[in-house]
Amino acid sequence: MTLACHLDKLEVIHLLDIHGADINFGAGKFRNTPLMTATGRWNVRVVDYLIERGADPFVTDSFGFTAQRKAEIKNLRTISSMLKQYQNEY
């Protein structure tokens, strides 16, 4: 799912999601989740989908960063505000 997020393949993400893929699985050496990957690619559409499907914004990578923190570091205001709003609902 992380690769599909990297490649902006929302149809593949949806297909994996409905067939039971773990939406919060941290893949690779740095344990980036699909939400982190979509954030890093500045992909508002995929971030929105993942949030709607219940992606956990509190999951950390191998460095201890969340998707929210990564959005703040890259100064991605739209994604950062989306994630903050989502975190406030938790």
PDB file of N, CA and C in Angstrom:
ATOM      1  N   MET A   1       0.819  -1.179   0.000  1.00  0.00           N
ATOM      2  CA  MET A   1       0.000   0.000   0.000  1.00  0.00           C
ATOM      3  C   MET A   1       0.874   1.259   0.000  1.00  0.00           C
ATOM      4  N   THR A   2       2.004   1.177   0.675  1.00  0.00           N
ATOM      5  CA  THR A   2       2.909   2.322   0.710  1.00  0.00           C
ATOM      6  C   THR A   2       3.399   2.676  -0.694  1.00  0.00           C
ATOM      7  N   LEU A   3       3.724   1.674  -1.491  1.00  0.00           N
ATOM      8  CA  LEU A   3       4.162   1.924  -2.864  1.00  0.00           C
ATOM      9  C   LEU A   3       3.041   2.561  -3.685  1.00  0.00           C
ATOM     10  N   ALA A   4       1.826   2.093  -3.520  1.00  0.00           N
ATOM     11  CA  ALA A   4       0.690   2.679  -4.238  1.00  0.00           C
ATOM     12  C   ALA A   4       0.499   4.142  -3.841  1.00  0.00           C
ATOM     13  N   CYS A   5       0.727   4.461  -2.570  1.00  0.00           N
ATOM     14  CA  CYS A   5       0.647   5.862  -2.123  1.00  0.00           C
ATOM     15  C   CYS A   5       1.749   6.690  -2.751  1.00  0.00           C
ATOM     16  N   HIS A   6       2.927   6.119  -2.839  1.00  0.00           N
ATOM     17  CA  HIS A   6       4.055   6.820  -3.456  1.00  0.00           C
ATOM     18  C   HIS A   6       3.772   7.129  -4.931  1.00  0.00           C
ATOM     19  N   LEU A   7       3.112   6.195  -5.600  1.00  0.00           N
ATOM     20  CA  LEU A   7       2.838   6.337  -7.025  1.00  0.00           C
ATOM     21  C   LEU A   7       1.509   7.023  -7.329  1.00  0.00           C
ATOM     22  N   ASP A   8       0.792   7.452  -6.283  1.00  0.00           N
ATOM     23  CA  ASP A   8      -0.496   8.136  -6.440  1.00  0.00           C
ATOM     24  C   ASP A   8      -1.510   7.258  -7.171  1.00  0.00           C
ATOM     25  N   LYS A   9      -1.604   6.015  -6.768  1.00  0.00           N
ATOM     26  CA  LYS A   9      -2.532   5.061  -7.377  1.00  0.00           C
ATOM     27  C   LYS A   9      -3.705   4.822  -6.430  1.00  0.00           C
ATOM     28  N   LEU A  10      -4.626   5.783  -6.392  1.00  0.00           N
ATOM     29  CA  LEU A  10      -5.743   5.708  -5.456  1.00  0.00           C
ATOM     30  C   LEU A  10      -6.611   4.477  -5.689  1.00  0.00           C
ATOM     31  N   GLU A  11      -6.768   4.071  -6.933  1.00  0.00           N
ATOM     32  CA  GLU A  11      -7.574   2.887  -7.228  1.00  0.00           C
ATOM     33  C   GLU A  11      -6.945   1.635  -6.610  1.00  0.00           C
ATOM     34  N   VAL A  12      -5.629   1.539  -6.682  1.00  0.00           N
ATOM     35  CA  VAL A  12      -4.916   0.402  -6.097  1.00  0.00           C
ATOM     36  C   VAL A  12      -4.996   0.465  -4.572  1.00  0.00           C
ATOM     37  N   ILE A  13      -4.853   1.645  -4.016  1.00  0.00           N
ATOM     38  CA  ILE A  13      -4.971   1.821  -2.566  1.00  0.00           C
ATOM     39  C   ILE A  13      -6.342   1.359  -2.101  1.00  0.00           C
ATOM     40  N   HIS A  14      -7.379   1.780  -2.816  1.00  0.00           N
ATOM     41  CA  HIS A  14      -8.742   1.380  -2.463  1.00  0.00           C
ATOM     42  C   HIS A  14      -8.917  -0.138  -2.557  1.00  0.00           C
ATOM     43  N   LEU A  15      -8.411  -0.717  -3.621  1.00  0.00           N
ATOM     44  CA  LEU A  15      -8.519  -2.167  -3.806  1.00  0.00           C
ATOM     45  C   LEU A  15      -7.814  -2.918  -2.679  1.00  0.00           C
ATOM     46  N   LEU A  16      -6.611  -2.491  -2.334  1.00  0.00           N
ATOM     47  CA  LEU A  16      -5.884  -3.120  -1.230  1.00  0.00           C
ATOM     48  C   LEU A  16      -6.635  -2.941   0.089  1.00  0.00           C
ATOM     49  N   ASP A  17      -7.191  -1.763   0.284  1.00  0.00           N
ATOM     50  CA  ASP A  17      -7.926  -1.466   1.509  1.00  0.00           C
ATOM     51  C   ASP A  17      -9.150  -2.364   1.664  1.00  0.00           C
ATOM     52  N   ILE A  18      -9.947  -2.492   0.626  1.00  0.00           N
ATOM     53  CA  ILE A  18     -11.165  -3.299   0.748  1.00  0.00           C
ATOM     54  C   ILE A  18     -10.870  -4.790   0.836  1.00  0.00           C
ATOM     55  N   HIS A  19      -9.658  -5.174   0.464  1.00  0.00           N
ATOM     56  CA  HIS A  19      -9.270  -6.584   0.585  1.00  0.00           C
ATOM     57  C   HIS A  19      -8.444  -6.858   1.843  1.00  0.00           C
ATOM     58  N   GLY A  20      -8.416  -5.905   2.763  1.00  0.00           N
ATOM     59  CA  GLY A  20      -7.855  -6.164   4.080  1.00  0.00           C
ATOM     60  C   GLY A  20      -6.414  -5.770   4.333  1.00  0.00           C
ATOM     61  N   ALA A  21      -5.800  -5.018   3.448  1.00  0.00           N
ATOM     62  CA  ALA A  21      -4.426  -4.579   3.706  1.00  0.00           C
ATOM     63  C   ALA A  21      -4.409  -3.668   4.931  1.00  0.00           C
ATOM     64  N   ASP A  22      -3.337  -3.752   5.695  1.00  0.00           N
ATOM     65  CA  ASP A  22      -3.200  -2.928   6.896  1.00  0.00           C
ATOM     66  C   ASP A  22      -2.853  -1.497   6.495  1.00  0.00           C
ATOM     67  N   ILE A  23      -3.772  -0.592   6.740  1.00  0.00           N
ATOM     68  CA  ILE A  23      -3.623   0.801   6.333  1.00  0.00           C
ATOM     69  C   ILE A  23      -2.575   1.541   7.165  1.00  0.00           C
ATOM     70  N   ASN A  24      -2.161   0.938   8.278  1.00  0.00           N
ATOM     71  CA  ASN A  24      -1.181   1.572   9.169  1.00  0.00           C
ATOM     72  C   ASN A  24       0.166   0.856   9.203  1.00  0.00           C
ATOM     73  N   PHE A  25       0.384  -0.067   8.281  1.00  0.00           N
ATOM     74  CA  PHE A  25       1.626  -0.834   8.277  1.00  0.00           C
ATOM     75  C   PHE A  25       2.796   0.034   7.843  1.00  0.00           C
ATOM     76  N   GLY A  26       3.807   0.098   8.683  1.00  0.00           N
ATOM     77  CA  GLY A  26       5.017   0.855   8.370  1.00  0.00           C
ATOM     78  C   GLY A  26       5.988  -0.008   7.592  1.00  0.00           C
ATOM     79  N   ALA A  27       6.178   0.301   6.329  1.00  0.00           N
ATOM     80  CA  ALA A  27       6.988  -0.529   5.447  1.00  0.00           C
ATOM     81  C   ALA A  27       8.411   0.004   5.313  1.00  0.00           C
ATOM     82  N   GLY A  28       9.290  -0.889   4.970  1.00  0.00           N
ATOM     83  CA  GLY A  28      10.655  -0.513   4.658  1.00  0.00           C
ATOM     84  C   GLY A  28      11.529  -0.267   5.874  1.00  0.00           C
ATOM     85  N   LYS A  29      12.730   0.126   5.588  1.00  0.00           N
ATOM     86  CA  LYS A  29      13.746   0.348   6.608  1.00  0.00           C
ATOM     87  C   LYS A  29      13.325   1.418   7.622  1.00  0.00           C
ATOM     88  N   PHE A  30      12.605   2.435   7.146  1.00  0.00           N
ATOM     89  CA  PHE A  30      12.243   3.555   8.018  1.00  0.00           C
ATOM     90  C   PHE A  30      10.819   3.461   8.560  1.00  0.00           C
ATOM     91  N   ARG A  31      10.094   2.392   8.219  1.00  0.00           N
ATOM     92  CA  ARG A  31       8.735   2.122   8.700  1.00  0.00           C
ATOM     93  C   ARG A  31       7.756   3.258   8.360  1.00  0.00           C
ATOM     94  N   ASN A  32       7.836   3.760   7.144  1.00  0.00           N
ATOM     95  CA  ASN A  32       6.888   4.780   6.699  1.00  0.00           C
ATOM     96  C   ASN A  32       5.538   4.147   6.407  1.00  0.00           C
ATOM     97  N   THR A  33       4.494   4.724   6.986  1.00  0.00           N
ATOM     98  CA  THR A  33       3.138   4.250   6.737  1.00  0.00           C
ATOM     99  C   THR A  33       2.627   4.843   5.428  1.00  0.00           C
ATOM    100  N   PRO A  34       1.540   4.309   4.903  1.00  0.00           N
ATOM    101  CA  PRO A  34       0.956   4.927   3.715  1.00  0.00           C
ATOM    102  C   PRO A  34       0.632   6.410   3.922  1.00  0.00           C
ATOM    103  N   LEU A  35       0.150   6.769   5.114  1.00  0.00           N
ATOM    104  CA  LEU A  35      -0.157   8.171   5.400  1.00  0.00           C
ATOM    105  C   LEU A  35       1.102   9.032   5.352  1.00  0.00           C
ATOM    106  N   MET A  36       2.197   8.546   5.878  1.00  0.00           N
ATOM    107  CA  MET A  36       3.464   9.284   5.827  1.00  0.00           C
ATOM    108  C   MET A  36       3.949   9.435   4.396  1.00  0.00           C
ATOM    109  N   THR A  37       3.803   8.378   3.621  1.00  0.00           N
ATOM    110  CA  THR A  37       4.244   8.411   2.230  1.00  0.00           C
ATOM    111  C   THR A  37       3.424   9.411   1.428  1.00  0.00           C
ATOM    112  N   ALA A  38       2.110   9.376   1.598  1.00  0.00           N
ATOM    113  CA  ALA A  38       1.242  10.325   0.888  1.00  0.00           C
ATOM    114  C   ALA A  38       1.549  11.760   1.313  1.00  0.00           C
ATOM    115  N   THR A  39       1.834  11.949   2.596  1.00  0.00           N
ATOM    116  CA  THR A  39       2.203  13.273   3.094  1.00  0.00           C
ATOM    117  C   THR A  39       3.503  13.736   2.442  1.00  0.00           C
ATOM    118  N   GLY A  40       4.482  12.859   2.405  1.00  0.00           N
ATOM    119  CA  GLY A  40       5.773  13.197   1.803  1.00  0.00           C
ATOM    120  C   GLY A  40       5.680  13.503   0.320  1.00  0.00           C
ATOM    121  N   ARG A  41       4.690  12.948  -0.340  1.00  0.00           N
ATOM    122  CA  ARG A  41       4.489  13.195  -1.774  1.00  0.00           C
ATOM    123  C   ARG A  41       3.547  14.376  -2.019  1.00  0.00           C
ATOM    124  N   TRP A  42       3.119  15.047  -0.958  1.00  0.00           N
ATOM    125  CA  TRP A  42       2.218  16.207  -1.014  1.00  0.00           C
ATOM    126  C   TRP A  42       0.904  15.840  -1.689  1.00  0.00           C
ATOM    127  N   ASN A  43       0.405  14.660  -1.416  1.00  0.00           N
ATOM    128  CA  ASN A  43      -0.778  14.164  -2.102  1.00  0.00           C
ATOM    129  C   ASN A  43      -2.015  14.298  -1.209  1.00  0.00           C
ATOM    130  N   VAL A  44      -2.688  15.428  -1.332  1.00  0.00           N
ATOM    131  CA  VAL A  44      -3.852  15.733  -0.508  1.00  0.00           C
ATOM    132  C   VAL A  44      -4.965  14.713  -0.742  1.00  0.00           C
ATOM    133  N   ARG A  45      -5.163  14.308  -1.971  1.00  0.00           N
ATOM    134  CA  ARG A  45      -6.231  13.364  -2.313  1.00  0.00           C
ATOM    135  C   ARG A  45      -6.049  12.037  -1.595  1.00  0.00           C
ATOM    136  N   VAL A  46      -4.846  11.502  -1.597  1.00  0.00           N
ATOM    137  CA  VAL A  46      -4.585  10.221  -0.938  1.00  0.00           C
ATOM    138  C   VAL A  46      -4.611  10.387   0.580  1.00  0.00           C
ATOM    139  N   VAL A  47      -4.073  11.483   1.084  1.00  0.00           N
ATOM    140  CA  VAL A  47      -4.127  11.737   2.529  1.00  0.00           C
ATOM    141  C   VAL A  47      -5.582  11.771   2.982  1.00  0.00           C
ATOM    142  N   ASP A  48      -6.426  12.467   2.237  1.00  0.00           N
ATOM    143  CA  ASP A  48      -7.845  12.543   2.573  1.00  0.00           C
ATOM    144  C   ASP A  48      -8.485  11.155   2.580  1.00  0.00           C
ATOM    145  N   TYR A  49      -8.186  10.356   1.577  1.00  0.00           N
ATOM    146  CA  TYR A  49      -8.728   8.992   1.520  1.00  0.00           C
ATOM    147  C   TYR A  49      -8.289   8.188   2.745  1.00  0.00           C
ATOM    148  N   LEU A  50      -7.014   8.223   3.050  1.00  0.00           N
ATOM    149  CA  LEU A  50      -6.494   7.442   4.172  1.00  0.00           C
ATOM    150  C   LEU A  50      -7.097   7.888   5.503  1.00  0.00           C
ATOM    151  N   ILE A  51      -7.269   9.193   5.670  1.00  0.00           N
ATOM    152  CA  ILE A  51      -7.895   9.704   6.887  1.00  0.00           C
ATOM    153  C   ILE A  51      -9.325   9.190   6.992  1.00  0.00           C
ATOM    154  N   GLU A  52     -10.047   9.264   5.893  1.00  0.00           N
ATOM    155  CA  GLU A  52     -11.438   8.794   5.885  1.00  0.00           C
ATOM    156  C   GLU A  52     -11.540   7.301   6.184  1.00  0.00           C
ATOM    157  N   ARG A  53     -10.527   6.556   5.805  1.00  0.00           N
ATOM    158  CA  ARG A  53     -10.541   5.098   6.015  1.00  0.00           C
ATOM    159  C   ARG A  53      -9.956   4.702   7.369  1.00  0.00           C
ATOM    160  N   GLY A  54      -9.564   5.677   8.169  1.00  0.00           N
ATOM    161  CA  GLY A  54      -9.135   5.388   9.530  1.00  0.00           C
ATOM    162  C   GLY A  54      -7.647   5.221   9.754  1.00  0.00           C
ATOM    163  N   ALA A  55      -6.831   5.794   8.894  1.00  0.00           N
ATOM    164  CA  ALA A  55      -5.381   5.732   9.113  1.00  0.00           C
ATOM    165  C   ALA A  55      -5.048   6.410  10.435  1.00  0.00           C
ATOM    166  N   ASP A  56      -4.160   5.809  11.183  1.00  0.00           N
ATOM    167  CA  ASP A  56      -3.788   6.321  12.504  1.00  0.00           C
ATOM    168  C   ASP A  56      -2.714   7.395  12.366  1.00  0.00           C
ATOM    169  N   PRO A  57      -3.037   8.652  12.718  1.00  0.00           N
ATOM    170  CA  PRO A  57      -2.059   9.731  12.572  1.00  0.00           C
ATOM    171  C   PRO A  57      -0.983   9.723  13.655  1.00  0.00           C
ATOM    172  N   PHE A  58      -1.101   8.848  14.642  1.00  0.00           N
ATOM    173  CA  PHE A  58      -0.158   8.822  15.758  1.00  0.00           C
ATOM    174  C   PHE A  58       0.948   7.779  15.591  1.00  0.00           C
ATOM    175  N   VAL A  59       0.901   7.001  14.519  1.00  0.00           N
ATOM    176  CA  VAL A  59       1.941   6.004  14.260  1.00  0.00           C
ATOM    177  C   VAL A  59       3.246   6.735  13.957  1.00  0.00           C
ATOM    178  N   THR A  60       4.352   6.222  14.501  1.00  0.00           N
ATOM    179  CA  THR A  60       5.651   6.855  14.273  1.00  0.00           C
ATOM    180  C   THR A  60       6.532   5.974  13.384  1.00  0.00           C
ATOM    181  N   ASP A  61       7.455   6.627  12.695  1.00  0.00           N
ATOM    182  CA  ASP A  61       8.425   5.892  11.877  1.00  0.00           C
ATOM    183  C   ASP A  61       9.620   5.504  12.752  1.00  0.00           C
ATOM    184  N   SER A  62      10.667   5.008  12.147  1.00  0.00           N
ATOM    185  CA  SER A  62      11.830   4.552  12.914  1.00  0.00           C
ATOM    186  C   SER A  62      12.583   5.696  13.589  1.00  0.00           C
ATOM    187  N   PHE A  63      12.300   6.938  13.195  1.00  0.00           N
ATOM    188  CA  PHE A  63      12.928   8.107  13.818  1.00  0.00           C
ATOM    189  C   PHE A  63      12.027   8.756  14.867  1.00  0.00           C
ATOM    190  N   GLY A  64      10.813   8.255  15.010  1.00  0.00           N
ATOM    191  CA  GLY A  64       9.872   8.802  15.980  1.00  0.00           C
ATOM    192  C   GLY A  64       8.987   9.910  15.437  1.00  0.00           C
ATOM    193  N   PHE A  65       8.981  10.120  14.123  1.00  0.00           N
ATOM    194  CA  PHE A  65       8.151  11.158  13.512  1.00  0.00           C
ATOM    195  C   PHE A  65       6.789  10.603  13.112  1.00  0.00           C
ATOM    196  N   THR A  66       5.767  11.419  13.274  1.00  0.00           N
ATOM    197  CA  THR A  66       4.431  11.087  12.777  1.00  0.00           C
ATOM    198  C   THR A  66       4.235  11.762  11.419  1.00  0.00           C
ATOM    199  N   ALA A  67       3.149  11.424  10.745  1.00  0.00           N
ATOM    200  CA  ALA A  67       2.842  12.089   9.472  1.00  0.00           C
ATOM    201  C   ALA A  67       2.657  13.586   9.693  1.00  0.00           C
ATOM    202  N   GLN A  68       2.045  13.957  10.818  1.00  0.00           N
ATOM    203  CA  GLN A  68       1.842  15.363  11.152  1.00  0.00           C
ATOM    204  C   GLN A  68       3.180  16.100  11.251  1.00  0.00           C
ATOM    205  N   ARG A  69       4.117  15.514  11.957  1.00  0.00           N
ATOM    206  CA  ARG A  69       5.427  16.153  12.128  1.00  0.00           C
ATOM    207  C   ARG A  69       6.148  16.295  10.786  1.00  0.00           C
ATOM    208  N   LYS A  70       6.018  15.287   9.934  1.00  0.00           N
ATOM    209  CA  LYS A  70       6.645  15.360   8.609  1.00  0.00           C
ATOM    210  C   LYS A  70       6.027  16.470   7.775  1.00  0.00           C
ATOM    211  N   ALA A  71       4.715  16.662   7.895  1.00  0.00           N
ATOM    212  CA  ALA A  71       4.043  17.746   7.173  1.00  0.00           C
ATOM    213  C   ALA A  71       4.525  19.097   7.692  1.00  0.00           C
ATOM    214  N   GLU A  72       4.728  19.203   9.002  1.00  0.00           N
ATOM    215  CA  GLU A  72       5.223  20.457   9.577  1.00  0.00           C
ATOM    216  C   GLU A  72       6.649  20.756   9.113  1.00  0.00           C
ATOM    217  N   ILE A  73       7.488  19.744   9.078  1.00  0.00           N
ATOM    218  CA  ILE A  73       8.876  19.929   8.648  1.00  0.00           C
ATOM    219  C   ILE A  73       8.937  20.432   7.210  1.00  0.00           C
ATOM    220  N   LYS A  74       8.078  19.876   6.346  1.00  0.00           N
ATOM    221  CA  LYS A  74       8.073  20.276   4.939  1.00  0.00           C
ATOM    222  C   LYS A  74       7.196  21.502   4.674  1.00  0.00           C
ATOM    223  N   ASN A  75       6.598  22.046   5.736  1.00  0.00           N
ATOM    224  CA  ASN A  75       5.739  23.223   5.631  1.00  0.00           C
ATOM    225  C   ASN A  75       4.565  22.995   4.680  1.00  0.00           C
ATOM    226  N   LEU A  76       3.930  21.840   4.805  1.00  0.00           N
ATOM    227  CA  LEU A  76       2.761  21.490   3.996  1.00  0.00           C
ATOM    228  C   LEU A  76       1.512  21.883   4.780  1.00  0.00           C
ATOM    229  N   ARG A  77       1.098  23.120   4.633  1.00  0.00           N
ATOM    230  CA  ARG A  77       0.036  23.676   5.474  1.00  0.00           C
ATOM    231  C   ARG A  77      -1.303  22.957   5.311  1.00  0.00           C
ATOM    232  N   THR A  78      -1.686  22.644   4.090  1.00  0.00           N
ATOM    233  CA  THR A  78      -2.980  22.009   3.862  1.00  0.00           C
ATOM    234  C   THR A  78      -3.029  20.637   4.515  1.00  0.00           C
ATOM    235  N   ILE A  79      -2.008  19.836   4.262  1.00  0.00           N
ATOM    236  CA  ILE A  79      -1.976  18.493   4.848  1.00  0.00           C
ATOM    237  C   ILE A  79      -1.823  18.578   6.358  1.00  0.00           C
ATOM    238  N   SER A  80      -1.011  19.483   6.830  1.00  0.00           N
ATOM    239  CA  SER A  80      -0.825  19.647   8.263  1.00  0.00           C
ATOM    240  C   SER A  80      -2.138  19.992   8.945  1.00  0.00           C
ATOM    241  N   SER A  81      -2.911  20.906   8.362  1.00  0.00           N
ATOM    242  CA  SER A  81      -4.193  21.272   8.974  1.00  0.00           C
ATOM    243  C   SER A  81      -5.191  20.114   8.899  1.00  0.00           C
ATOM    244  N   MET A  82      -5.155  19.332   7.829  1.00  0.00           N
ATOM    245  CA  MET A  82      -6.026  18.155   7.730  1.00  0.00           C
ATOM    246  C   MET A  82      -5.712  17.165   8.850  1.00  0.00           C
ATOM    247  N   LEU A  83      -4.433  16.909   9.059  1.00  0.00           N
ATOM    248  CA  LEU A  83      -4.025  15.947  10.077  1.00  0.00           C
ATOM    249  C   LEU A  83      -4.302  16.474  11.481  1.00  0.00           C
ATOM    250  N   LYS A  84      -4.111  17.766  11.705  1.00  0.00           N
ATOM    251  CA  LYS A  84      -4.411  18.349  13.014  1.00  0.00           C
ATOM    252  C   LYS A  84      -5.896  18.226  13.333  1.00  0.00           C
ATOM    253  N   GLN A  85      -6.725  18.504  12.348  1.00  0.00           N
ATOM    254  CA  GLN A  85      -8.165  18.398  12.551  1.00  0.00           C
ATOM    255  C   GLN A  85      -8.547  16.948  12.866  1.00  0.00           C
ATOM    256  N   TYR A  86      -7.954  16.029  12.151  1.00  0.00           N
ATOM    257  CA  TYR A  86      -8.213  14.609  12.374  1.00  0.00           C
ATOM    258  C   TYR A  86      -7.749  14.181  13.766  1.00  0.00           C
ATOM    259  N   GLN A  87      -6.575  14.649  14.191  1.00  0.00           N
ATOM    260  CA  GLN A  87      -6.051  14.304  15.500  1.00  0.00           C
ATOM    261  C   GLN A  87      -6.928  14.886  16.609  1.00  0.00           C
ATOM    262  N   ASN A  88      -7.505  16.056  16.388  1.00  0.00           N
ATOM    263  CA  ASN A  88      -8.381  16.656  17.395  1.00  0.00           C
ATOM    264  C   ASN A  88      -9.644  15.840  17.609  1.00  0.00           C
ATOM    265  N   GLU A  89     -10.042  15.086  16.586  1.00  0.00           N
ATOM    266  CA  GLU A  89     -11.235  14.250  16.711  1.00  0.00           C
ATOM    267  C   GLU A  89     -10.969  12.996  17.544  1.00  0.00           C
ATOM    268  N   TYR A  90      -9.709  12.598  17.690  1.00  0.00           N
ATOM    269  CA  TYR A  90      -9.366  11.404  18.470  1.00  0.00           C
ATOM    270  C   TYR A  90      -9.487  11.687  19.927  1.00  0.00           C
TER     271      TYR A  90
END
